[in-house]
């Protein structure tokens, strides 16, 4: 009986303390409300359907980064907004993905933009991957598509493309 009384007192005090703490820590307005709205409008202007844009922006950890990624890829390449959204949404660093896709597309002008988007998305380090692809295509006598495939598969090692020296 004594234990039950102590338990009830503790439960009451815990409730009295936890409710005000909860109310103090709950924001008055959604923290991401402004960025979700601007994200949604950016995605819609990039050609993404309103329902897809709303769902993606409201679920994104960093809506501004997601919108910037989609907008940059859509503006600088021939990749559709919805395709860019699918890739930008799935990566940890959408800004790096956008830089990778735009850099490779502008430097190499590949025939297959979807291949560039997919390989940049698959890369763990998209900026390093873009550098590898661009450098490999300029140093070795291979096409942009071959450089893209080689860098993602890590088939060509630096020793294979170094200049030959006389011994």
PDB file of C-alpha atoms in Angstrom:
ATOM      1  CA  UNK A   1       0.000   0.000   0.000  1.00  0.00           C
ATOM      2  CA  UNK A   2       2.813   2.367   0.912  1.00  0.00           C
ATOM      3  CA  UNK A   3       4.585   1.528  -2.326  1.00  0.00           C
ATOM      4  CA  UNK A   4       1.438   2.290  -4.303  1.00  0.00           C
ATOM      5  CA  UNK A   5       1.098   5.739  -2.667  1.00  0.00           C
ATOM      6  CA  UNK A   6       4.725   6.558  -3.442  1.00  0.00           C
ATOM      7  CA  UNK A   7       4.263   5.406  -7.015  1.00  0.00           C
ATOM      8  CA  UNK A   8       1.188   7.619  -7.475  1.00  0.00           C
ATOM      9  CA  UNK A   9       2.986  10.668  -6.043  1.00  0.00           C
ATOM     10  CA  UNK A  10       5.955  10.106  -8.345  1.00  0.00           C
ATOM     11  CA  UNK A  11       3.629   9.703 -11.333  1.00  0.00           C
ATOM     12  CA  UNK A  12       1.845  12.973 -10.506  1.00  0.00           C
ATOM     13  CA  UNK A  13       5.088  14.895 -10.068  1.00  0.00           C
ATOM     14  CA  UNK A  14       6.505  13.447 -13.256  1.00  0.00           C
ATOM     15  CA  UNK A  15       3.399  14.498 -15.147  1.00  0.00           C
ATOM     16  CA  UNK A  16       3.531  17.999 -13.697  1.00  0.00           C
ATOM     17  CA  UNK A  17       7.156  18.413 -14.669  1.00  0.00           C
ATOM     18  CA  UNK A  18       7.131  16.735 -18.071  1.00  0.00           C
ATOM     19  CA  UNK A  19       4.127  18.585 -19.527  1.00  0.00           C
ATOM     20  CA  UNK A  20       5.615  22.092 -19.135  1.00  0.00           C
ATOM     21  CA  UNK A  21       8.969  20.866 -20.447  1.00  0.00           C
ATOM     22  CA  UNK A  22       7.217  19.364 -23.471  1.00  0.00           C
ATOM     23  CA  UNK A  23       5.326  22.594 -24.112  1.00  0.00           C
ATOM     24  CA  UNK A  24       8.506  24.650 -23.883  1.00  0.00           C
ATOM     25  CA  UNK A  25      10.395  22.450 -26.341  1.00  0.00           C
ATOM     26  CA  UNK A  26       7.599  22.204 -28.909  1.00  0.00           C
ATOM     27  CA  UNK A  27       8.040  24.935 -31.547  1.00  0.00           C
ATOM     28  CA  UNK A  28       5.141  27.323 -32.063  1.00  0.00           C
ATOM     29  CA  UNK A  29       5.391  26.996 -35.856  1.00  0.00           C
ATOM     30  CA  UNK A  30       6.978  24.301 -37.970  1.00  0.00           C
ATOM     31  CA  UNK A  31      10.712  24.888 -38.195  1.00  0.00           C
ATOM     32  CA  UNK A  32      10.956  23.932 -41.871  1.00  0.00           C
ATOM     33  CA  UNK A  33       7.688  25.517 -43.023  1.00  0.00           C
ATOM     34  CA  UNK A  34       9.324  28.275 -45.078  1.00  0.00           C
ATOM     35  CA  UNK A  35      11.918  26.005 -46.614  1.00  0.00           C
ATOM     36  CA  UNK A  36       9.316  23.348 -47.461  1.00  0.00           C
ATOM     37  CA  UNK A  37       7.240  25.924 -49.299  1.00  0.00           C
ATOM     38  CA  UNK A  38      10.181  27.282 -51.273  1.00  0.00           C
ATOM     39  CA  UNK A  39      11.375  23.730 -51.958  1.00  0.00           C
ATOM     40  CA  UNK A  40       7.971  22.758 -53.311  1.00  0.00           C
ATOM     41  CA  UNK A  41       7.733  25.800 -55.570  1.00  0.00           C
ATOM     42  CA  UNK A  42      11.273  25.213 -56.877  1.00  0.00           C
ATOM     43  CA  UNK A  43      10.507  21.596 -57.695  1.00  0.00           C
ATOM     44  CA  UNK A  44       7.251  22.499 -59.415  1.00  0.00           C
ATOM     45  CA  UNK A  45       9.073  25.079 -61.548  1.00  0.00           C
ATOM     46  CA  UNK A  46      11.571  22.338 -62.478  1.00  0.00           C
ATOM     47  CA  UNK A  47       8.733  20.271 -63.924  1.00  0.00           C
ATOM     48  CA  UNK A  48       7.933  18.005 -60.972  1.00  0.00           C
ATOM     49  CA  UNK A  49       4.256  17.278 -60.294  1.00  0.00           C
ATOM     50  CA  UNK A  50       2.805  19.130 -57.321  1.00  0.00           C
ATOM     51  CA  UNK A  51       1.985  15.979 -55.364  1.00  0.00           C
ATOM     52  CA  UNK A  52       5.503  14.578 -55.835  1.00  0.00           C
ATOM     53  CA  UNK A  53       7.106  17.910 -54.946  1.00  0.00           C
ATOM     54  CA  UNK A  54       5.023  18.295 -51.799  1.00  0.00           C
ATOM     55  CA  UNK A  55       5.722  14.754 -50.625  1.00  0.00           C
ATOM     56  CA  UNK A  56       9.462  14.961 -51.313  1.00  0.00           C
ATOM     57  CA  UNK A  57       9.963  18.362 -49.683  1.00  0.00           C
ATOM     58  CA  UNK A  58       7.938  17.549 -46.590  1.00  0.00           C
ATOM     59  CA  UNK A  59       9.871  14.309 -46.104  1.00  0.00           C
ATOM     60  CA  UNK A  60      13.352  15.683 -46.844  1.00  0.00           C
ATOM     61  CA  UNK A  61      15.803  16.295 -44.030  1.00  0.00           C
ATOM     62  CA  UNK A  62      17.119  19.418 -45.803  1.00  0.00           C
ATOM     63  CA  UNK A  63      14.455  20.648 -48.230  1.00  0.00           C
ATOM     64  CA  UNK A  64      16.571  23.572 -49.473  1.00  0.00           C
ATOM     65  CA  UNK A  65      19.403  21.225 -50.478  1.00  0.00           C
ATOM     66  CA  UNK A  66      16.975  18.894 -52.233  1.00  0.00           C
ATOM     67  CA  UNK A  67      15.438  21.763 -54.199  1.00  0.00           C
ATOM     68  CA  UNK A  68      18.849  23.189 -55.110  1.00  0.00           C
ATOM     69  CA  UNK A  69      20.000  19.793 -56.377  1.00  0.00           C
ATOM     70  CA  UNK A  70      16.949  19.244 -58.577  1.00  0.00           C
ATOM     71  CA  UNK A  71      16.936  22.807 -59.867  1.00  0.00           C
ATOM     72  CA  UNK A  72      20.651  22.810 -60.749  1.00  0.00           C
ATOM     73  CA  UNK A  73      20.546  19.458 -62.544  1.00  0.00           C
ATOM     74  CA  UNK A  74      17.379  20.396 -64.424  1.00  0.00           C
ATOM     75  CA  UNK A  75      18.718  23.813 -65.471  1.00  0.00           C
ATOM     76  CA  UNK A  76      22.230  22.745 -66.472  1.00  0.00           C
ATOM     77  CA  UNK A  77      21.523  19.401 -68.178  1.00  0.00           C
ATOM     78  CA  UNK A  78      18.817  17.787 -70.285  1.00  0.00           C
ATOM     79  CA  UNK A  79      17.665  15.637 -67.338  1.00  0.00           C
ATOM     80  CA  UNK A  80      13.996  15.993 -66.410  1.00  0.00           C
ATOM     81  CA  UNK A  81      13.060  17.349 -63.000  1.00  0.00           C
ATOM     82  CA  UNK A  82      11.348  14.159 -61.842  1.00  0.00           C
ATOM     83  CA  UNK A  83      14.428  12.071 -62.708  1.00  0.00           C
ATOM     84  CA  UNK A  84      16.677  14.512 -60.867  1.00  0.00           C
ATOM     85  CA  UNK A  85      14.298  14.434 -57.887  1.00  0.00           C
ATOM     86  CA  UNK A  86      14.468  10.652 -57.654  1.00  0.00           C
ATOM     87  CA  UNK A  87      18.262  10.763 -57.535  1.00  0.00           C
ATOM     88  CA  UNK A  88      18.633  13.843 -55.322  1.00  0.00           C
ATOM     89  CA  UNK A  89      16.181  12.393 -52.809  1.00  0.00           C
ATOM     90  CA  UNK A  90      18.166   9.165 -52.432  1.00  0.00           C
ATOM     91  CA  UNK A  91      21.618  10.587 -51.714  1.00  0.00           C
ATOM     92  CA  UNK A  92      23.148  11.847 -48.523  1.00  0.00           C
ATOM     93  CA  UNK A  93      24.655  14.970 -50.086  1.00  0.00           C
ATOM     94  CA  UNK A  94      22.431  16.290 -52.849  1.00  0.00           C
ATOM     95  CA  UNK A  95      24.664  19.308 -53.502  1.00  0.00           C
ATOM     96  CA  UNK A  96      27.602  17.002 -54.302  1.00  0.00           C
ATOM     97  CA  UNK A  97      25.395  14.959 -56.620  1.00  0.00           C
ATOM     98  CA  UNK A  98      24.328  18.077 -58.505  1.00  0.00           C
ATOM     99  CA  UNK A  99      27.940  19.233 -58.885  1.00  0.00           C
ATOM    100  CA  UNK A 100      28.983  15.803 -60.128  1.00  0.00           C
ATOM    101  CA  UNK A 101      26.246  15.595 -62.757  1.00  0.00           C
ATOM    102  CA  UNK A 102      26.697  19.171 -63.965  1.00  0.00           C
ATOM    103  CA  UNK A 103      30.511  18.963 -64.103  1.00  0.00           C
ATOM    104  CA  UNK A 104      30.587  15.701 -66.056  1.00  0.00           C
ATOM    105  CA  UNK A 105      27.797  16.817 -68.383  1.00  0.00           C
ATOM    106  CA  UNK A 106      29.427  20.155 -69.154  1.00  0.00           C
ATOM    107  CA  UNK A 107      32.962  18.813 -69.589  1.00  0.00           C
ATOM    108  CA  UNK A 108      32.321  15.584 -71.472  1.00  0.00           C
ATOM    109  CA  UNK A 109      28.922  16.231 -73.075  1.00  0.00           C
ATOM    110  CA  UNK A 110      27.954  12.547 -72.950  1.00  0.00           C
ATOM    111  CA  UNK A 111      25.206  11.117 -75.138  1.00  0.00           C
ATOM    112  CA  UNK A 112      23.529   9.427 -72.191  1.00  0.00           C
ATOM    113  CA  UNK A 113      22.637  11.894 -69.397  1.00  0.00           C
ATOM    114  CA  UNK A 114      20.789   9.199 -67.483  1.00  0.00           C
ATOM    115  CA  UNK A 115      24.051   7.268 -67.253  1.00  0.00           C
ATOM    116  CA  UNK A 116      25.782  10.301 -65.734  1.00  0.00           C
ATOM    117  CA  UNK A 117      22.989  10.803 -63.197  1.00  0.00           C
ATOM    118  CA  UNK A 118      22.949   7.148 -62.205  1.00  0.00           C
ATOM    119  CA  UNK A 119      26.716   6.820 -61.867  1.00  0.00           C
ATOM    120  CA  UNK A 120      27.024  10.017 -59.811  1.00  0.00           C
ATOM    121  CA  UNK A 121      24.246   8.724 -57.564  1.00  0.00           C
ATOM    122  CA  UNK A 122      26.000   5.366 -57.123  1.00  0.00           C
ATOM    123  CA  UNK A 123      29.315   6.954 -56.241  1.00  0.00           C
ATOM    124  CA  UNK A 124      30.101   7.304 -52.544  1.00  0.00           C
ATOM    125  CA  UNK A 125      32.215  10.390 -53.286  1.00  0.00           C
ATOM    126  CA  UNK A 126      30.520  12.151 -56.206  1.00  0.00           C
ATOM    127  CA  UNK A 127      32.977  15.061 -56.409  1.00  0.00           C
ATOM    128  CA  UNK A 128      35.967  12.723 -56.566  1.00  0.00           C
ATOM    129  CA  UNK A 129      34.117  10.563 -59.075  1.00  0.00           C
ATOM    130  CA  UNK A 130      33.495  13.563 -61.328  1.00  0.00           C
ATOM    131  CA  UNK A 131      37.159  14.507 -61.121  1.00  0.00           C
ATOM    132  CA  UNK A 132      38.179  10.939 -61.975  1.00  0.00           C
ATOM    133  CA  UNK A 133      35.854  10.815 -64.956  1.00  0.00           C
ATOM    134  CA  UNK A 134      36.861  14.174 -66.391  1.00  0.00           C
ATOM    135  CA  UNK A 135      40.584  13.583 -65.855  1.00  0.00           C
ATOM    136  CA  UNK A 136      40.468  10.064 -67.264  1.00  0.00           C
ATOM    137  CA  UNK A 137      38.645  11.189 -70.398  1.00  0.00           C
ATOM    138  CA  UNK A 138      41.174  13.967 -70.986  1.00  0.00           C
ATOM    139  CA  UNK A 139      44.294  11.864 -70.295  1.00  0.00           C
ATOM    140  CA  UNK A 140      43.357   8.514 -71.813  1.00  0.00           C
ATOM    141  CA  UNK A 141      42.119   8.180 -75.362  1.00  0.00           C
ATOM    142  CA  UNK A 142      38.616   7.032 -74.400  1.00  0.00           C
ATOM    143  CA  UNK A 143      35.097   8.396 -74.767  1.00  0.00           C
ATOM    144  CA  UNK A 144      33.153  10.077 -71.982  1.00  0.00           C
ATOM    145  CA  UNK A 145      30.947   7.015 -71.565  1.00  0.00           C
ATOM    146  CA  UNK A 146      33.995   4.762 -71.205  1.00  0.00           C
ATOM    147  CA  UNK A 147      35.467   7.112 -68.593  1.00  0.00           C
ATOM    148  CA  UNK A 148      32.159   7.140 -66.706  1.00  0.00           C
ATOM    149  CA  UNK A 149      32.008   3.351 -66.669  1.00  0.00           C
ATOM    150  CA  UNK A 150      35.683   2.952 -65.779  1.00  0.00           C
ATOM    151  CA  UNK A 151      35.643   5.325 -62.837  1.00  0.00           C
ATOM    152  CA  UNK A 152      32.504   3.854 -61.287  1.00  0.00           C
ATOM    153  CA  UNK A 153      33.911   0.347 -61.655  1.00  0.00           C
ATOM    154  CA  UNK A 154      37.462   1.451 -60.762  1.00  0.00           C
ATOM    155  CA  UNK A 155      38.755  -0.626 -63.667  1.00  0.00           C
ATOM    156  CA  UNK A 156      41.566   1.686 -64.707  1.00  0.00           C
ATOM    157  CA  UNK A 157      44.218   2.326 -62.130  1.00  0.00           C
ATOM    158  CA  UNK A 158      46.536   5.349 -62.225  1.00  0.00           C
ATOM    159  CA  UNK A 159      49.427   3.094 -63.210  1.00  0.00           C
ATOM    160  CA  UNK A 160      47.658   2.219 -66.446  1.00  0.00           C
ATOM    161  CA  UNK A 161      47.331   5.822 -67.582  1.00  0.00           C
ATOM    162  CA  UNK A 162      50.665   7.236 -66.438  1.00  0.00           C
ATOM    163  CA  UNK A 163      52.982   8.376 -69.196  1.00  0.00           C
ATOM    164  CA  UNK A 164      55.516   5.859 -70.339  1.00  0.00           C
ATOM    165  CA  UNK A 165      59.108   6.698 -69.525  1.00  0.00           C
ATOM    166  CA  UNK A 166      62.267   5.503 -71.116  1.00  0.00           C
ATOM    167  CA  UNK A 167      64.260   3.130 -68.992  1.00  0.00           C
TER     168      UNK A 167
END
